[in-house]
């Protein structure tokens, strides 16, 4: 290590979110900060990074706020500041083990571009919000201010959401609350209405493409696919980086490639399930659904005459045109709904193989309603 202190200035890691932080900084300078904020933006758009960068500004002990070097700045970056509380969705196993929870947060602190929270099976339960309320009832430890960041309020249980609402309705003194969620429609309306909303937009495809190439040294063609498949969300793109996305995409496409009016036999569906099921677990299954949806939408777009640059999979333009011509739009729409139902089933922790089986059977034209088939 050199003698230079490591720069832990989170503001320098925003990659395009600076205008949002500037907006909050101005409100603070003008003494008109709200007590509760609701950051809204797609998964992986940087809501947690932004909230922590803002916390660093609030806690920094220097006039050059945030300096990124003083003790409070370092504590915020390492998630060890005694008056900063970060609550993120986690699996039941993580929630029940303090060590695993600490490891989860340490991994996040060590990597500012850590994959986004809120994967399959992750949520925030009532116990964690209760513990937070107890903690918040005490006076701040280090100074006069406390910051609570609750990530994934759209992943809260009903009871936890009610408890969070109480926290927002009767906020502890000197406490700034930052809630973060993908979409306001999945949150208690009363919770939404009591917070000041802040949009955290995805970077967008072109910008993200440049960021992936320049900052993360991802080869151009891969970066293009990642940018397109992630809807311009940096976190989602980085999450895909470690996977063989092209390989997974092509295997999922092959499994779900049925001709119009196909009358696939149960044995054929079973064969396709077996071909895919080993790869069809956890995050890979969820990402597989996204890849499949992106592909089906590309078929619609190609049929409508859009060019390669407008597709999520520009390298597959000819194939997308062929499939787009072969299937009528209502059939592609039906297949999209089947895959969406499978994604929702995975989100509810359904068995991935069963969900895959049901989706393949429905795509192949098997009977059963799209909704009922996935009911656990
Ligand atoms: Zn500082």
Short mmCIF file of C-alpha atoms and ligand atoms in Angstrom, two decimals:
data_model
loop_
_atom_site.label_atom_id
_atom_site.label_comp_id
_atom_site.label_asym_id
_atom_site.label_seq_id
_atom_site.Cartn_x
_atom_site.Cartn_y
_atom_site.Cartn_z
CA UNK A 1 0.00 0.00 0.00
CA UNK A 2 1.25 3.50 -0.75
CA UNK A 3 1.24 6.31 1.80
CA UNK A 4 -1.64 8.01 -0.02
CA UNK A 5 -4.94 7.41 1.75
CA UNK A 6 -7.30 5.41 -0.40
CA UNK A 7 -9.98 7.60 -1.97
CA UNK A 8 -13.31 6.41 -0.66
CA UNK A 9 -15.29 9.32 -2.02
CA UNK A 10 -18.50 7.64 -3.09
CA UNK A 11 -19.49 10.65 -5.17
CA UNK A 12 -16.69 9.72 -7.57
CA UNK A 13 -18.33 6.35 -8.26
CA UNK A 14 -21.74 7.52 -9.35
CA UNK A 15 -21.18 7.01 -13.09
CA UNK A 16 -23.90 9.27 -14.39
CA UNK A 17 -26.00 9.71 -11.26
CA UNK A 18 -24.29 12.97 -10.31
CA UNK A 19 -27.25 15.18 -11.29
CA UNK A 20 -29.48 13.28 -8.86
CA UNK A 21 -27.01 13.72 -6.01
CA UNK A 22 -26.54 17.40 -6.96
CA UNK A 23 -30.28 17.86 -6.59
CA UNK A 24 -30.16 16.42 -3.05
CA UNK A 25 -27.04 18.40 -2.16
CA UNK A 26 -28.75 21.63 -3.22
CA UNK A 27 -31.78 20.83 -1.09
CA UNK A 28 -29.46 20.26 1.85
CA UNK A 29 -27.55 23.51 1.24
CA UNK A 30 -30.85 25.39 1.16
CA UNK A 31 -31.97 23.69 4.33
CA UNK A 32 -34.99 22.08 2.73
CA UNK A 33 -34.20 18.39 3.00
CA UNK A 34 -37.24 16.18 3.34
CA UNK A 35 -37.31 13.74 6.23
CA UNK A 36 -38.12 10.74 4.05
CA UNK A 37 -37.08 10.05 0.48
CA UNK A 38 -38.20 7.32 -1.85
CA UNK A 39 -35.63 6.53 -4.55
CA UNK A 40 -37.35 4.92 -7.51
CA UNK A 41 -35.45 3.25 -10.33
CA UNK A 42 -35.01 -0.13 -11.95
CA UNK A 43 -32.99 -2.83 -10.25
CA UNK A 44 -29.29 -2.06 -10.57
CA UNK A 45 -29.71 1.61 -11.45
CA UNK A 46 -27.54 2.63 -8.48
CA UNK A 47 -30.07 3.62 -5.82
CA UNK A 48 -28.03 2.18 -2.94
CA UNK A 49 -24.80 3.70 -4.25
CA UNK A 50 -26.55 7.04 -4.51
CA UNK A 51 -28.03 6.81 -1.00
CA UNK A 52 -24.63 5.99 0.49
CA UNK A 53 -22.92 8.80 -1.43
CA UNK A 54 -25.51 11.15 0.01
CA UNK A 55 -24.99 9.72 3.51
CA UNK A 56 -21.28 10.37 3.13
CA UNK A 57 -22.00 14.01 2.36
CA UNK A 58 -24.18 14.27 5.44
CA UNK A 59 -21.66 12.62 7.77
CA UNK A 60 -18.36 14.01 6.40
CA UNK A 61 -16.47 15.93 9.06
CA UNK A 62 -14.74 18.40 6.71
CA UNK A 63 -15.82 21.51 4.83
CA UNK A 64 -14.81 19.81 1.56
CA UNK A 65 -17.72 17.45 2.06
CA UNK A 66 -17.53 14.67 1.13
CA UNK A 67 -13.75 14.39 1.38
CA UNK A 68 -13.65 10.60 1.15
CA UNK A 69 -10.75 10.46 3.64
CA UNK A 70 -11.98 11.52 7.09
CA UNK A 71 -13.12 8.97 9.64
CA UNK A 72 -16.88 9.37 9.01
CA UNK A 73 -16.36 9.20 5.23
CA UNK A 74 -14.37 6.00 5.61
CA UNK A 75 -16.94 4.55 7.98
CA UNK A 76 -19.75 5.24 5.54
CA UNK A 77 -17.81 3.64 2.69
CA UNK A 78 -17.08 0.58 4.83
CA UNK A 79 -20.67 0.51 6.15
CA UNK A 80 -19.37 0.73 9.71
CA UNK A 81 -20.66 4.21 10.60
CA UNK A 82 -22.60 3.79 13.86
CA UNK A 83 -25.39 6.13 12.73
CA UNK A 84 -25.82 4.67 9.27
CA UNK A 85 -28.24 1.77 8.97
CA UNK A 86 -28.46 -0.09 5.69
CA UNK A 87 -31.19 -2.71 5.43
CA UNK A 88 -31.30 -4.80 2.27
CA UNK A 89 -33.45 -7.71 1.10
CA UNK A 90 -31.89 -11.02 2.05
CA UNK A 91 -32.70 -14.70 2.03
CA UNK A 92 -34.13 -16.32 5.14
CA UNK A 93 -30.79 -18.04 5.82
CA UNK A 94 -28.93 -14.74 5.65
CA UNK A 95 -31.51 -13.00 7.83
CA UNK A 96 -31.21 -15.65 10.52
CA UNK A 97 -27.41 -15.60 10.62
CA UNK A 98 -25.72 -12.39 11.85
CA UNK A 99 -22.44 -13.61 10.35
CA UNK A 100 -23.90 -14.13 6.92
CA UNK A 101 -25.67 -10.78 7.10
CA UNK A 102 -22.40 -9.08 8.04
CA UNK A 103 -20.64 -10.88 5.18
CA UNK A 104 -23.33 -9.72 2.75
CA UNK A 105 -22.83 -6.08 3.75
CA UNK A 106 -19.03 -6.42 3.81
CA UNK A 107 -19.11 -7.77 0.25
CA UNK A 108 -21.22 -4.81 -0.75
CA UNK A 109 -18.87 -2.32 0.95
CA UNK A 110 -15.85 -3.91 -0.76
CA UNK A 111 -17.30 -3.48 -4.23
CA UNK A 112 -19.15 -0.29 -5.14
CA UNK A 113 -20.53 -2.07 -8.21
CA UNK A 114 -21.71 -5.08 -6.30
CA UNK A 115 -24.62 -6.91 -7.98
CA UNK A 116 -27.93 -5.33 -6.98
CA UNK A 117 -29.92 -6.61 -4.04
CA UNK A 118 -33.33 -8.17 -4.36
CA UNK A 119 -32.79 -11.46 -6.16
CA UNK A 120 -35.13 -14.43 -6.04
CA UNK A 121 -36.17 -15.36 -2.51
CA UNK A 122 -34.83 -12.17 -0.93
CA UNK A 123 -37.06 -9.99 1.17
CA UNK A 124 -37.24 -7.81 4.28
CA UNK A 125 -39.28 -9.21 7.15
CA UNK A 126 -41.02 -7.54 10.08
CA UNK A 127 -38.28 -8.49 12.59
CA UNK A 128 -35.68 -6.46 10.77
CA UNK A 129 -37.86 -3.36 10.58
CA UNK A 130 -38.71 -3.75 14.30
CA UNK A 131 -35.00 -4.01 15.17
CA UNK A 132 -34.38 -0.91 13.10
CA UNK A 133 -37.12 0.99 14.94
CA UNK A 134 -35.63 0.07 18.30
CA UNK A 135 -32.22 1.20 17.15
CA UNK A 136 -33.63 4.45 15.78
CA UNK A 137 -35.38 5.25 19.07
CA UNK A 138 -31.97 5.78 20.69
CA UNK A 139 -29.94 8.97 20.29
CA UNK A 140 -27.39 9.00 17.45
CA UNK A 141 -24.05 7.59 18.58
CA UNK A 142 -21.43 9.74 16.89
CA UNK A 143 -23.15 13.03 16.19
CA UNK A 144 -26.55 14.55 15.82
CA UNK A 145 -27.79 12.79 12.74
CA UNK A 146 -28.82 9.33 11.69
CA UNK A 147 -29.39 7.95 8.20
CA UNK A 148 -31.50 4.88 7.55
CA UNK A 149 -31.38 3.35 4.08
CA UNK A 150 -34.03 0.73 3.38
CA UNK A 151 -33.40 -0.95 0.05
CA UNK A 152 -36.08 -3.02 -1.64
CA UNK A 153 -39.22 -1.72 0.08
CA UNK A 154 -41.11 -3.37 -2.78
CA UNK A 155 -39.73 -6.65 -1.43
CA UNK A 156 -41.07 -6.21 2.07
CA UNK A 157 -43.61 -8.49 3.63
CA UNK A 158 -46.97 -6.86 4.28
CA UNK A 159 -46.26 -6.62 8.01
CA UNK A 160 -42.80 -5.17 7.42
CA UNK A 161 -44.30 -2.55 5.11
CA UNK A 162 -46.80 -1.56 7.82
CA UNK A 163 -43.94 -1.23 10.32
CA UNK A 164 -41.95 0.84 7.82
CA UNK A 165 -44.98 3.07 7.37
CA UNK A 166 -44.99 3.77 11.12
CA UNK A 167 -41.32 4.68 10.88
CA UNK A 168 -42.08 7.13 8.08
CA UNK A 169 -45.16 8.53 9.85
CA UNK A 170 -43.38 9.06 13.14
CA UNK A 171 -39.73 9.42 12.17
CA UNK A 172 -37.23 9.42 15.01
CA UNK A 173 -35.72 12.87 15.53
CA UNK A 174 -32.58 13.75 13.54
CA UNK A 175 -33.19 10.81 11.24
CA UNK A 176 -33.14 10.91 7.48
CA UNK A 177 -34.93 7.99 5.87
CA UNK A 178 -34.10 6.83 2.37
CA UNK A 179 -36.31 4.09 0.97
CA UNK A 180 -35.49 2.52 -2.37
CA UNK A 181 -37.64 0.50 -4.71
CA UNK A 182 -38.02 -0.46 -8.32
CA UNK A 183 -41.53 0.75 -8.80
CA UNK A 184 -43.99 2.74 -6.70
CA UNK A 185 -46.90 0.54 -7.78
CA UNK A 186 -45.59 -2.33 -5.63
CA UNK A 187 -45.50 -0.27 -2.43
CA UNK A 188 -48.18 0.74 0.08
CA UNK A 189 -49.65 3.95 -1.38
CA UNK A 190 -49.59 5.58 2.04
CA UNK A 191 -45.86 4.89 2.24
CA UNK A 192 -45.29 6.44 -1.19
CA UNK A 193 -47.35 9.53 -0.44
CA UNK A 194 -45.39 10.33 2.71
CA UNK A 195 -41.99 10.33 1.02
CA UNK A 196 -40.43 12.75 -1.41
CA UNK A 197 -39.91 10.79 -4.60
CA UNK A 198 -36.56 10.87 -6.41
CA UNK A 199 -36.19 9.24 -9.82
CA UNK A 200 -32.98 7.27 -10.34
CA UNK A 201 -33.01 6.55 -14.06
CA UNK A 202 -31.03 3.78 -15.75
CA UNK A 203 -28.02 5.01 -17.71
CA UNK A 204 -29.55 4.11 -21.06
CA UNK A 205 -28.12 1.81 -23.66
CA UNK A 206 -25.59 4.06 -25.39
CA UNK A 207 -24.20 5.57 -22.22
CA UNK A 208 -23.99 2.20 -20.47
CA UNK A 209 -22.22 0.70 -23.47
CA UNK A 210 -19.52 3.36 -23.15
CA UNK A 211 -19.25 2.90 -19.37
CA UNK A 212 -18.86 -0.87 -19.73
CA UNK A 213 -16.10 -0.47 -22.30
CA UNK A 214 -14.28 2.47 -20.68
CA UNK A 215 -14.64 1.71 -16.96
CA UNK A 216 -14.96 -2.06 -16.90
CA UNK A 217 -12.87 -3.02 -19.96
CA UNK A 218 -15.60 -5.22 -21.41
CA UNK A 219 -15.10 -5.94 -25.14
CA UNK A 220 -17.34 -3.80 -27.33
CA UNK A 221 -19.61 -6.48 -28.74
CA UNK A 222 -20.26 -8.10 -25.34
CA UNK A 223 -20.77 -4.66 -23.83
CA UNK A 224 -23.40 -3.93 -26.46
CA UNK A 225 -25.34 -7.09 -25.66
CA UNK A 226 -25.08 -6.50 -21.90
CA UNK A 227 -26.23 -2.89 -22.27
CA UNK A 228 -29.18 -3.93 -24.40
CA UNK A 229 -30.23 -6.87 -22.23
CA UNK A 230 -30.00 -4.92 -18.97
CA UNK A 231 -32.30 -2.13 -20.09
CA UNK A 232 -29.49 0.37 -19.53
CA UNK A 233 -29.09 -0.63 -15.87
CA UNK A 234 -25.43 -0.81 -14.83
CA UNK A 235 -26.03 -3.20 -11.94
CA UNK A 236 -27.96 -5.64 -14.08
CA UNK A 237 -25.31 -5.50 -16.80
CA UNK A 238 -22.53 -6.25 -14.30
CA UNK A 239 -24.57 -9.05 -12.83
CA UNK A 240 -24.70 -10.65 -16.27
CA UNK A 241 -20.99 -10.13 -16.86
CA UNK A 242 -19.85 -13.27 -15.04
CA UNK A 243 -22.30 -15.50 -16.87
CA UNK A 244 -21.93 -16.91 -20.33
CA UNK A 245 -24.89 -14.78 -21.39
CA UNK A 246 -24.68 -15.64 -25.06
CA UNK A 247 -24.50 -19.35 -24.29
CA UNK A 248 -27.43 -19.20 -21.86
CA UNK A 249 -29.45 -17.10 -24.27
CA UNK A 250 -28.96 -19.53 -27.14
CA UNK A 251 -29.81 -22.58 -25.03
CA UNK A 252 -32.98 -20.96 -23.69
CA UNK A 253 -33.98 -19.87 -27.17
CA UNK A 254 -33.44 -23.38 -28.50
CA UNK A 255 -35.52 -24.91 -25.69
CA UNK A 256 -38.44 -22.55 -26.31
CA UNK A 257 -38.28 -22.66 -30.10
CA UNK A 258 -41.54 -24.33 -31.15
CA UNK A 259 -43.08 -23.90 -34.60
CA UNK A 260 -46.54 -22.32 -34.89
CA UNK A 261 -49.33 -24.79 -34.11
CA UNK A 262 -46.79 -27.21 -32.75
CA UNK A 263 -48.20 -30.29 -31.14
CA UNK A 264 -45.18 -31.25 -29.08
CA UNK A 265 -45.52 -34.48 -27.18
CA UNK A 266 -44.99 -34.65 -23.41
CA UNK A 267 -41.86 -36.68 -24.14
CA UNK A 268 -40.45 -33.86 -26.29
CA UNK A 269 -41.20 -31.28 -23.57
CA UNK A 270 -39.56 -33.57 -21.04
CA UNK A 271 -36.47 -33.87 -23.24
CA UNK A 272 -36.15 -30.10 -23.42
CA UNK A 273 -36.60 -29.73 -19.65
CA UNK A 274 -33.79 -32.22 -19.09
CA UNK A 275 -31.53 -30.41 -21.57
CA UNK A 276 -31.89 -27.14 -19.69
CA UNK A 277 -32.63 -28.02 -16.06
CA UNK A 278 -29.05 -28.15 -14.83
CA UNK A 279 -28.46 -24.59 -15.94
CA UNK A 280 -31.91 -23.56 -14.71
CA UNK A 281 -31.26 -22.66 -11.08
CA UNK A 282 -31.36 -19.49 -8.97
CA UNK A 283 -30.22 -16.33 -10.70
CA UNK A 284 -29.47 -18.12 -13.98
CA UNK A 285 -33.14 -19.09 -14.27
CA UNK A 286 -34.29 -15.55 -13.55
CA UNK A 287 -31.79 -14.14 -16.06
CA UNK A 288 -32.80 -16.85 -18.51
CA UNK A 289 -36.37 -15.53 -18.34
CA UNK A 290 -35.14 -11.99 -19.06
CA UNK A 291 -33.09 -13.23 -22.01
CA UNK A 292 -36.07 -15.09 -23.38
CA UNK A 293 -38.37 -12.09 -22.99
CA UNK A 294 -35.82 -9.83 -24.69
CA UNK A 295 -35.61 -12.32 -27.54
CA UNK A 296 -39.39 -12.60 -28.00
CA UNK A 297 -39.74 -8.82 -27.98
CA UNK A 298 -36.98 -8.66 -30.59
CA UNK A 299 -39.08 -10.96 -32.77
CA UNK A 300 -41.99 -8.50 -32.49
CA UNK A 301 -39.68 -5.57 -33.23
CA UNK A 302 -38.08 -7.30 -36.22
CA UNK A 303 -41.49 -8.19 -37.61
CA UNK A 304 -42.46 -4.53 -37.32
CA UNK A 305 -39.45 -3.60 -39.45
CA UNK A 306 -37.09 -2.29 -36.79
CA UNK A 307 -33.35 -2.47 -37.48
CA UNK A 308 -30.63 -4.42 -35.66
CA UNK A 309 -29.59 -1.38 -33.61
CA UNK A 310 -33.07 -1.27 -32.05
CA UNK A 311 -32.97 -4.88 -30.86
CA UNK A 312 -31.64 -6.28 -27.59
CA UNK A 313 -29.93 -8.98 -29.66
CA UNK A 314 -28.66 -7.17 -32.73
CA UNK A 315 -26.57 -10.18 -33.76
CA UNK A 316 -29.81 -12.19 -34.18
CA UNK A 317 -31.64 -9.80 -36.50
CA UNK A 318 -32.07 -12.34 -39.33
CA UNK A 319 -33.31 -15.04 -36.97
CA UNK A 320 -35.67 -12.55 -35.26
CA UNK A 321 -37.13 -11.59 -38.66
CA UNK A 322 -37.64 -15.24 -39.52
CA UNK A 323 -39.40 -16.09 -36.25
CA UNK A 324 -41.31 -12.80 -36.33
CA UNK A 325 -42.71 -13.74 -39.73
CA UNK A 326 -43.45 -17.34 -38.77
CA UNK A 327 -45.47 -16.55 -35.64
CA UNK A 328 -48.47 -14.23 -35.66
CA UNK A 329 -48.20 -11.33 -33.17
CA UNK A 330 -50.92 -12.75 -30.92
CA UNK A 331 -48.95 -15.98 -30.66
CA UNK A 332 -45.74 -14.15 -29.73
CA UNK A 333 -47.77 -12.15 -27.19
CA UNK A 334 -49.10 -15.39 -25.73
CA UNK A 335 -45.60 -16.82 -25.43
CA UNK A 336 -44.39 -13.61 -23.75
CA UNK A 337 -47.16 -13.95 -21.15
CA UNK A 338 -46.17 -17.56 -20.51
CA UNK A 339 -42.57 -16.51 -19.84
CA UNK A 340 -43.67 -13.59 -17.68
CA UNK A 341 -45.78 -15.99 -15.62
CA UNK A 342 -42.76 -18.27 -15.25
CA UNK A 343 -40.60 -15.32 -14.10
CA UNK A 344 -43.25 -14.37 -11.54
CA UNK A 345 -43.40 -17.98 -10.34
CA UNK A 346 -39.60 -18.03 -9.86
CA UNK A 347 -39.90 -14.78 -7.95
CA UNK A 348 -42.33 -16.53 -5.61
CA UNK A 349 -39.74 -19.26 -5.08
CA UNK A 350 -41.49 -21.93 -7.13
CA UNK A 351 -39.36 -24.91 -8.02
CA UNK A 352 -37.39 -23.79 -11.13
CA UNK A 353 -37.70 -27.15 -12.89
CA UNK A 354 -41.47 -27.27 -12.36
CA UNK A 355 -41.84 -23.69 -13.57
CA UNK A 356 -39.71 -24.50 -16.62
CA UNK A 357 -41.75 -27.60 -17.34
CA UNK A 358 -45.02 -25.68 -17.13
CA UNK A 359 -43.72 -22.86 -19.33
CA UNK A 360 -42.40 -25.22 -22.01
CA UNK A 361 -45.63 -27.18 -22.04
CA UNK A 362 -47.70 -24.00 -22.39
CA UNK A 363 -45.40 -22.56 -25.07
CA UNK A 364 -45.68 -25.79 -27.02
CA UNK A 365 -49.44 -25.36 -27.03
CA UNK A 366 -50.33 -27.63 -24.13
CA UNK A 367 -53.55 -26.96 -22.25
CA UNK A 368 -53.99 -25.10 -18.96
CA UNK A 369 -54.40 -21.44 -18.14
CA UNK A 370 -51.20 -19.38 -17.93
CA UNK A 371 -51.95 -18.19 -14.41
CA UNK A 372 -53.31 -21.35 -12.89
CA UNK A 373 -50.50 -23.50 -14.14
CA UNK A 374 -47.91 -21.71 -12.02
CA UNK A 375 -49.89 -21.50 -8.83
CA UNK A 376 -47.74 -23.03 -6.07
ZN1 LIG B 1 -15.07 13.26 4.89
#
